[in-house]
Short mmCIF file of C-alpha atoms in Angstrom, two decimals:
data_model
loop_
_atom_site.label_atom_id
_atom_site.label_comp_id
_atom_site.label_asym_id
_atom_site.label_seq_id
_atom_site.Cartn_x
_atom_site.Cartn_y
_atom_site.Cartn_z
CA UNK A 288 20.58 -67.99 -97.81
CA UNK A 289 23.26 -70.36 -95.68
CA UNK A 290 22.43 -73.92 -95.37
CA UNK A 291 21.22 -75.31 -92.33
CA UNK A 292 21.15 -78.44 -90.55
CA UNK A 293 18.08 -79.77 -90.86
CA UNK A 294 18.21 -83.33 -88.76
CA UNK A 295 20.69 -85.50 -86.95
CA UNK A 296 19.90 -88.79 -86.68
CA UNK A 297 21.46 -91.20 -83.96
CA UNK A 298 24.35 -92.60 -85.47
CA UNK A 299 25.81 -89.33 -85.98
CA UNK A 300 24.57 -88.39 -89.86
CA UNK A 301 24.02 -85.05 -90.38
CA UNK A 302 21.55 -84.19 -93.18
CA UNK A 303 21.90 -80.56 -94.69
CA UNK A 304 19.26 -78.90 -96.58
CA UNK A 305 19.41 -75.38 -98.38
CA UNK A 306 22.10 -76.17 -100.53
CA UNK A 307 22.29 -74.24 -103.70
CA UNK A 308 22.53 -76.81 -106.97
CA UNK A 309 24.00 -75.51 -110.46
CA UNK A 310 24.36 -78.25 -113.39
CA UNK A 311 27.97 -78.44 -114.16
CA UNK A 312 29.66 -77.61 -117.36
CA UNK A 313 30.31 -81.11 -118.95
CA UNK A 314 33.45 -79.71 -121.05
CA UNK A 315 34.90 -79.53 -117.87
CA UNK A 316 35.91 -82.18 -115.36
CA UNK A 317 34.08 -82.65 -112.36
CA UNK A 318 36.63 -80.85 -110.01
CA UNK A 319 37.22 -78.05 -112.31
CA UNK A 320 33.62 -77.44 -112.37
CA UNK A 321 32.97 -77.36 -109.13
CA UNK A 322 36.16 -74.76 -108.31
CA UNK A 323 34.47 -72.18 -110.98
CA UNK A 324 31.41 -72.51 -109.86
CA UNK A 325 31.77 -72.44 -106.40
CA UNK A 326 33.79 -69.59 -106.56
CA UNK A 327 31.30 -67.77 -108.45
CA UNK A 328 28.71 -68.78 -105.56
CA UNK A 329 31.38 -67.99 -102.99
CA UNK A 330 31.74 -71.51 -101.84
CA UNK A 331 34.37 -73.74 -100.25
CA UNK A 332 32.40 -76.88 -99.87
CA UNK A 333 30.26 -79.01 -102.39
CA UNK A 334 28.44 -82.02 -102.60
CA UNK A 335 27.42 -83.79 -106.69
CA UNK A 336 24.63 -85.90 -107.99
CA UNK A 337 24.62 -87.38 -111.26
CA UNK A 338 21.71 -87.61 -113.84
CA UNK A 339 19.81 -90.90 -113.88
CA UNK A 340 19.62 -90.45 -117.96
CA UNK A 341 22.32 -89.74 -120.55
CA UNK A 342 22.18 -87.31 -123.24
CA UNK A 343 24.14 -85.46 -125.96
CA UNK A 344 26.43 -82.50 -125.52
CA UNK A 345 28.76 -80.61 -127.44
CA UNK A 346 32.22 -80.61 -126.40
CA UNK A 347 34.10 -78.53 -128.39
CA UNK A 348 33.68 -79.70 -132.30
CA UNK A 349 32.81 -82.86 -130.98
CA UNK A 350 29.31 -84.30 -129.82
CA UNK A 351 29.74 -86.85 -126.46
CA UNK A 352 27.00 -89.23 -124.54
CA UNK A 353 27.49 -87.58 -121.41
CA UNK A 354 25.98 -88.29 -117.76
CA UNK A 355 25.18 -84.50 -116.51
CA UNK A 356 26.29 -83.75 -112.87
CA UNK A 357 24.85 -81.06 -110.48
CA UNK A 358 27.17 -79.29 -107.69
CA UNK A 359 25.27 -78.54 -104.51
CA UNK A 360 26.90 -75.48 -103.00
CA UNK A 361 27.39 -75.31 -99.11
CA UNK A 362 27.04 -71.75 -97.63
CA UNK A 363 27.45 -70.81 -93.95
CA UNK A 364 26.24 -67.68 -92.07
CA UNK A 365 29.82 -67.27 -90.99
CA UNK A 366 32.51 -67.00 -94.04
CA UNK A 367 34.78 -69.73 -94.01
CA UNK A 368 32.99 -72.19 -91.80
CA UNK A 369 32.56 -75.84 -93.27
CA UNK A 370 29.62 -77.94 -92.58
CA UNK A 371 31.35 -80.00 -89.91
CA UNK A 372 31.60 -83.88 -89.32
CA UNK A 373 29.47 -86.33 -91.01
CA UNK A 374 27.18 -83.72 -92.82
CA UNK A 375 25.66 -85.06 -95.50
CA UNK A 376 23.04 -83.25 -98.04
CA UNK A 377 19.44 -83.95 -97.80
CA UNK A 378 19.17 -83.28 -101.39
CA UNK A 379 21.16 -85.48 -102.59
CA UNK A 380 20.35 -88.55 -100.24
CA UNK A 381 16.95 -88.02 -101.58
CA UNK A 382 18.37 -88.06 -105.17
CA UNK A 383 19.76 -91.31 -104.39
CA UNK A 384 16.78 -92.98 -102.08
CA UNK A 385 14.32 -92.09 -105.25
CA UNK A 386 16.82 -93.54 -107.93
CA UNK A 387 14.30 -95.11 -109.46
CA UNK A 388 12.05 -92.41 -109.81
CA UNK A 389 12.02 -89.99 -112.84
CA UNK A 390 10.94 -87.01 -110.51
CA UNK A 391 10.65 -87.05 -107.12
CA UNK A 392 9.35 -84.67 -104.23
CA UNK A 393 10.04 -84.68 -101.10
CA UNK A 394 8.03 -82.61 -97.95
CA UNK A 395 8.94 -83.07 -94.67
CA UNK A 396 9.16 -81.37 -91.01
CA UNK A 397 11.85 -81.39 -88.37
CA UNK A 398 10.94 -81.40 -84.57
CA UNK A 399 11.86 -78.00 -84.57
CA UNK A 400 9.10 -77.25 -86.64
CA UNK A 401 11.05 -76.24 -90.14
CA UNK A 402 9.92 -77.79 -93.14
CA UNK A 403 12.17 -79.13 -96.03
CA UNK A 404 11.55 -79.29 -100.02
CA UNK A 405 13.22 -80.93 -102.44
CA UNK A 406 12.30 -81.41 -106.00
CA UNK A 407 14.53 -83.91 -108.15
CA UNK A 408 14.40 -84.12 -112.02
CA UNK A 409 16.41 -87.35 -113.70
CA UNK A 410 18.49 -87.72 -110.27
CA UNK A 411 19.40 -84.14 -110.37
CA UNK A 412 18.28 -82.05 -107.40
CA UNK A 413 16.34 -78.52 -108.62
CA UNK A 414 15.09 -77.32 -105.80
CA UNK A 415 16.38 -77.40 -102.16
CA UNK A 416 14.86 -75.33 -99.59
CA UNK A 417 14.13 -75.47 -95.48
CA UNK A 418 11.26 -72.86 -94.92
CA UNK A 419 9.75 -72.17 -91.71
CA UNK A 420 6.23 -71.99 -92.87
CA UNK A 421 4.26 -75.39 -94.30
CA UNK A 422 2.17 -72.38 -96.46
CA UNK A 423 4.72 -71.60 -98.39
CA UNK A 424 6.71 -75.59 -98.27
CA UNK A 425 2.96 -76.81 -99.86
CA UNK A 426 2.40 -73.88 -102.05
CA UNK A 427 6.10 -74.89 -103.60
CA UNK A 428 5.47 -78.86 -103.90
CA UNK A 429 1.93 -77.87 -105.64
CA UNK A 430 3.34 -75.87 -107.96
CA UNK A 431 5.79 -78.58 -108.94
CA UNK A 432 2.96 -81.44 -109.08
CA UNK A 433 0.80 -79.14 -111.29
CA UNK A 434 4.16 -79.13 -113.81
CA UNK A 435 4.55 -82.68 -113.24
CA UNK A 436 1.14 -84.80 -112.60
CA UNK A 437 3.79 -87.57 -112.98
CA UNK A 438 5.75 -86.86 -110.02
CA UNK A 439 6.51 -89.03 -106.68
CA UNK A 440 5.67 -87.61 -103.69
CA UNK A 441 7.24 -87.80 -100.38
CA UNK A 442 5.33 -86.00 -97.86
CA UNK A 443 4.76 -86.71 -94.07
CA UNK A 444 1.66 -84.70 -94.37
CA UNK A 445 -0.97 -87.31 -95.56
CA UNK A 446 -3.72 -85.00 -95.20
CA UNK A 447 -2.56 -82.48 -97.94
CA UNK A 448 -0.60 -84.72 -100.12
CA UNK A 449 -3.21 -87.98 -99.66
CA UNK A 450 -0.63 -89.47 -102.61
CA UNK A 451 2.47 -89.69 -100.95
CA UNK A 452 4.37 -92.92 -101.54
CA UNK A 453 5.38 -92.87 -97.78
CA UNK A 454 4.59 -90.52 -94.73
CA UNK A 455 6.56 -92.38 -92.00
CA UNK A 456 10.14 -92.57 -91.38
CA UNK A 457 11.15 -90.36 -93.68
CA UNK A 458 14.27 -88.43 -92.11
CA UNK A 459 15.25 -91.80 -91.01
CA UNK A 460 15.13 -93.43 -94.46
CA UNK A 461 17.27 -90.87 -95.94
CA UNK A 462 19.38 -90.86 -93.16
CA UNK A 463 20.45 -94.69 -93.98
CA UNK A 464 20.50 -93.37 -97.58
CA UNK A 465 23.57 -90.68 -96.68
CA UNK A 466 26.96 -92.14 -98.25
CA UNK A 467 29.95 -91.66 -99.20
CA UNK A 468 28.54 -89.88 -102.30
CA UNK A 469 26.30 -87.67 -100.25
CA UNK A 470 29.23 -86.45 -97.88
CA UNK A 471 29.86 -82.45 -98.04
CA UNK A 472 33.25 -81.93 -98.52
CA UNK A 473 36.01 -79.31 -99.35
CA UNK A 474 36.09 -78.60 -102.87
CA UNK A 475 39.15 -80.09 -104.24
CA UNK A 476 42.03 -77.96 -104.87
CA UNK A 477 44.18 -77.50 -108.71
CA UNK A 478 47.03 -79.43 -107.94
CA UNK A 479 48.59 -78.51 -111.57
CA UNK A 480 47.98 -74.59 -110.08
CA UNK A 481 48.96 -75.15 -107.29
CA UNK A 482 52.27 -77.11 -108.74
CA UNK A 483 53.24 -74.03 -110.76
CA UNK A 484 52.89 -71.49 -108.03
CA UNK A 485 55.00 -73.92 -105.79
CA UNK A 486 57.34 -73.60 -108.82
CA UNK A 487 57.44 -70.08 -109.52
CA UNK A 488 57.94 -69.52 -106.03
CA UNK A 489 61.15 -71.53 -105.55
CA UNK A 490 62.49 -69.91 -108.51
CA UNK A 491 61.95 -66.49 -107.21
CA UNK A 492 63.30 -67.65 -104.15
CA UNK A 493 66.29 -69.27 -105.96
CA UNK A 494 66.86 -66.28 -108.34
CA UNK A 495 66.53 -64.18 -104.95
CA UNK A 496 69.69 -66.58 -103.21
CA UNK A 497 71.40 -65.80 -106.61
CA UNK A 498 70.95 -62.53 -106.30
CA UNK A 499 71.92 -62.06 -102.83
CA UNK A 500 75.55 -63.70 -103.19
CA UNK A 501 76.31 -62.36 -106.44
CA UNK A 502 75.81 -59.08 -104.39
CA UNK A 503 77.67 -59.97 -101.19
CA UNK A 504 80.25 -61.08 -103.90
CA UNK A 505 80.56 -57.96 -105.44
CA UNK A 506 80.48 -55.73 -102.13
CA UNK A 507 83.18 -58.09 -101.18
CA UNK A 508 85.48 -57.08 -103.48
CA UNK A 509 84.54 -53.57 -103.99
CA UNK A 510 85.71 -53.50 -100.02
CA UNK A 511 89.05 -55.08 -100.63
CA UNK A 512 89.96 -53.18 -103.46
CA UNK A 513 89.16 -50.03 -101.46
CA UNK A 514 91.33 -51.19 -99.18
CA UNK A 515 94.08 -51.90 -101.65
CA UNK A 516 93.84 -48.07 -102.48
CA UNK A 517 93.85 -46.62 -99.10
CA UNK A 518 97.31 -49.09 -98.72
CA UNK A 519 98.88 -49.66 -102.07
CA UNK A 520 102.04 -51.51 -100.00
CA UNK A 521 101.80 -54.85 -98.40
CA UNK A 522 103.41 -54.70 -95.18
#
């Protein structure tokens, strides 16, 4: 499903929802992560949010303290089209707003009457939808709060979640949140690949050049001696 726009506030800010969030491999670096994975998931265009809690992973023989990351994967409707000017991702300026909150989630409608969810574990995002029908946007935030009696709610709908930490203001809040860390932005490119292509392709071009005037060379004097025995004399 492509991600969708889900509210633009004033200043410009764009926030995104529906982006699809895969927890990176930490043997990697962040950037190489994100190109395998988004080309796996057919994506140009990734935000990241990072855990709010460390733990222990094995890289290779060794074991490291590691902060776990999360890509969230833009897709469009149209191949090849980026998000656009100051989009940001919903998901991930909740992630940051609710910092201090083990688990967080989040339920709120647009004025066009779309509804967004977004669940986030340790200040990684694990669920980010925009669903058209509250039904099925409450029937996803119960589930989670049955999982997770624990969990801090953000819902603009009082009436069905009476526990919400704050049903006002909402889009706005997160809307202040959006920073530079919340920005959706072309996945960076290998620069070492790129490099070597760069490098193989002046050779070939330079091998090609070689090639060529050795050739002209040789035609050269392949014409002059042909020459030479059509008129052995010099006149």
């Amino acid at each position: 499903m492509a991600s969708k726009e889900f509210f633009a506030a004033p200043e410009g800010v764009r926030l995104i929802g529906g982006l699809e969030w895969r927890v990176l491999d930490a043997s990697q670096s962040i950037d190489a992560s994100l190109r395998s994975t988004g080309k796996d998931r057919a994506s140009s265009y990734a935000v990241t949010a990072s855990s709010s809690l460390t733990e222990n992973v094995k890289v290779g023989k060794k074991t490291k303290e590691v902060r776990r990351s999360a890509g969230g994967f833009y897709t469009s409707a149209e191949e090849g089209v980026g998000p656009g000017k100051k989009a940001h991702s919903l998901a991930a300026a909740f992630a940051l707003w609710t910092r201090e909150h083990e688990k967080a989630a989040l339920y709120v409608r647009n004025g066009a009457g779309k509804v967004a969810v977004v669940v986030v574990l340790n200040g990684l995002p694990a669920l980010d939808k925009v669903v058209d029908d509250e039904t099925e946007a409450y029937q996803i935030v119960s589930g989670y709060i049955k999982e997770h009696p624990t969990i801090s709610v953000f819902a603009d709908d009082t009436v069905q979640f009476p526990r919400s930490l704050m049903d006002h203001g909402l889009l706005e809040g997160l809307a202040a949140a959006a920073s530079k860390a919340t920005v959706i932005k072309a996945i960076p490119v290998d620069v070492i690949h790129l490099a070597l292509v760069a490098l193989l392709v002046i050779s070939a071009l330079g091998g090609y050049q070689w090639w060529s005037a050795k050739k002209a060379e040789e035609q050269r004097k392949a014409a002059l001696l042909r020459a030479q025995e059509a008129d052995p004399v010099p006149r």
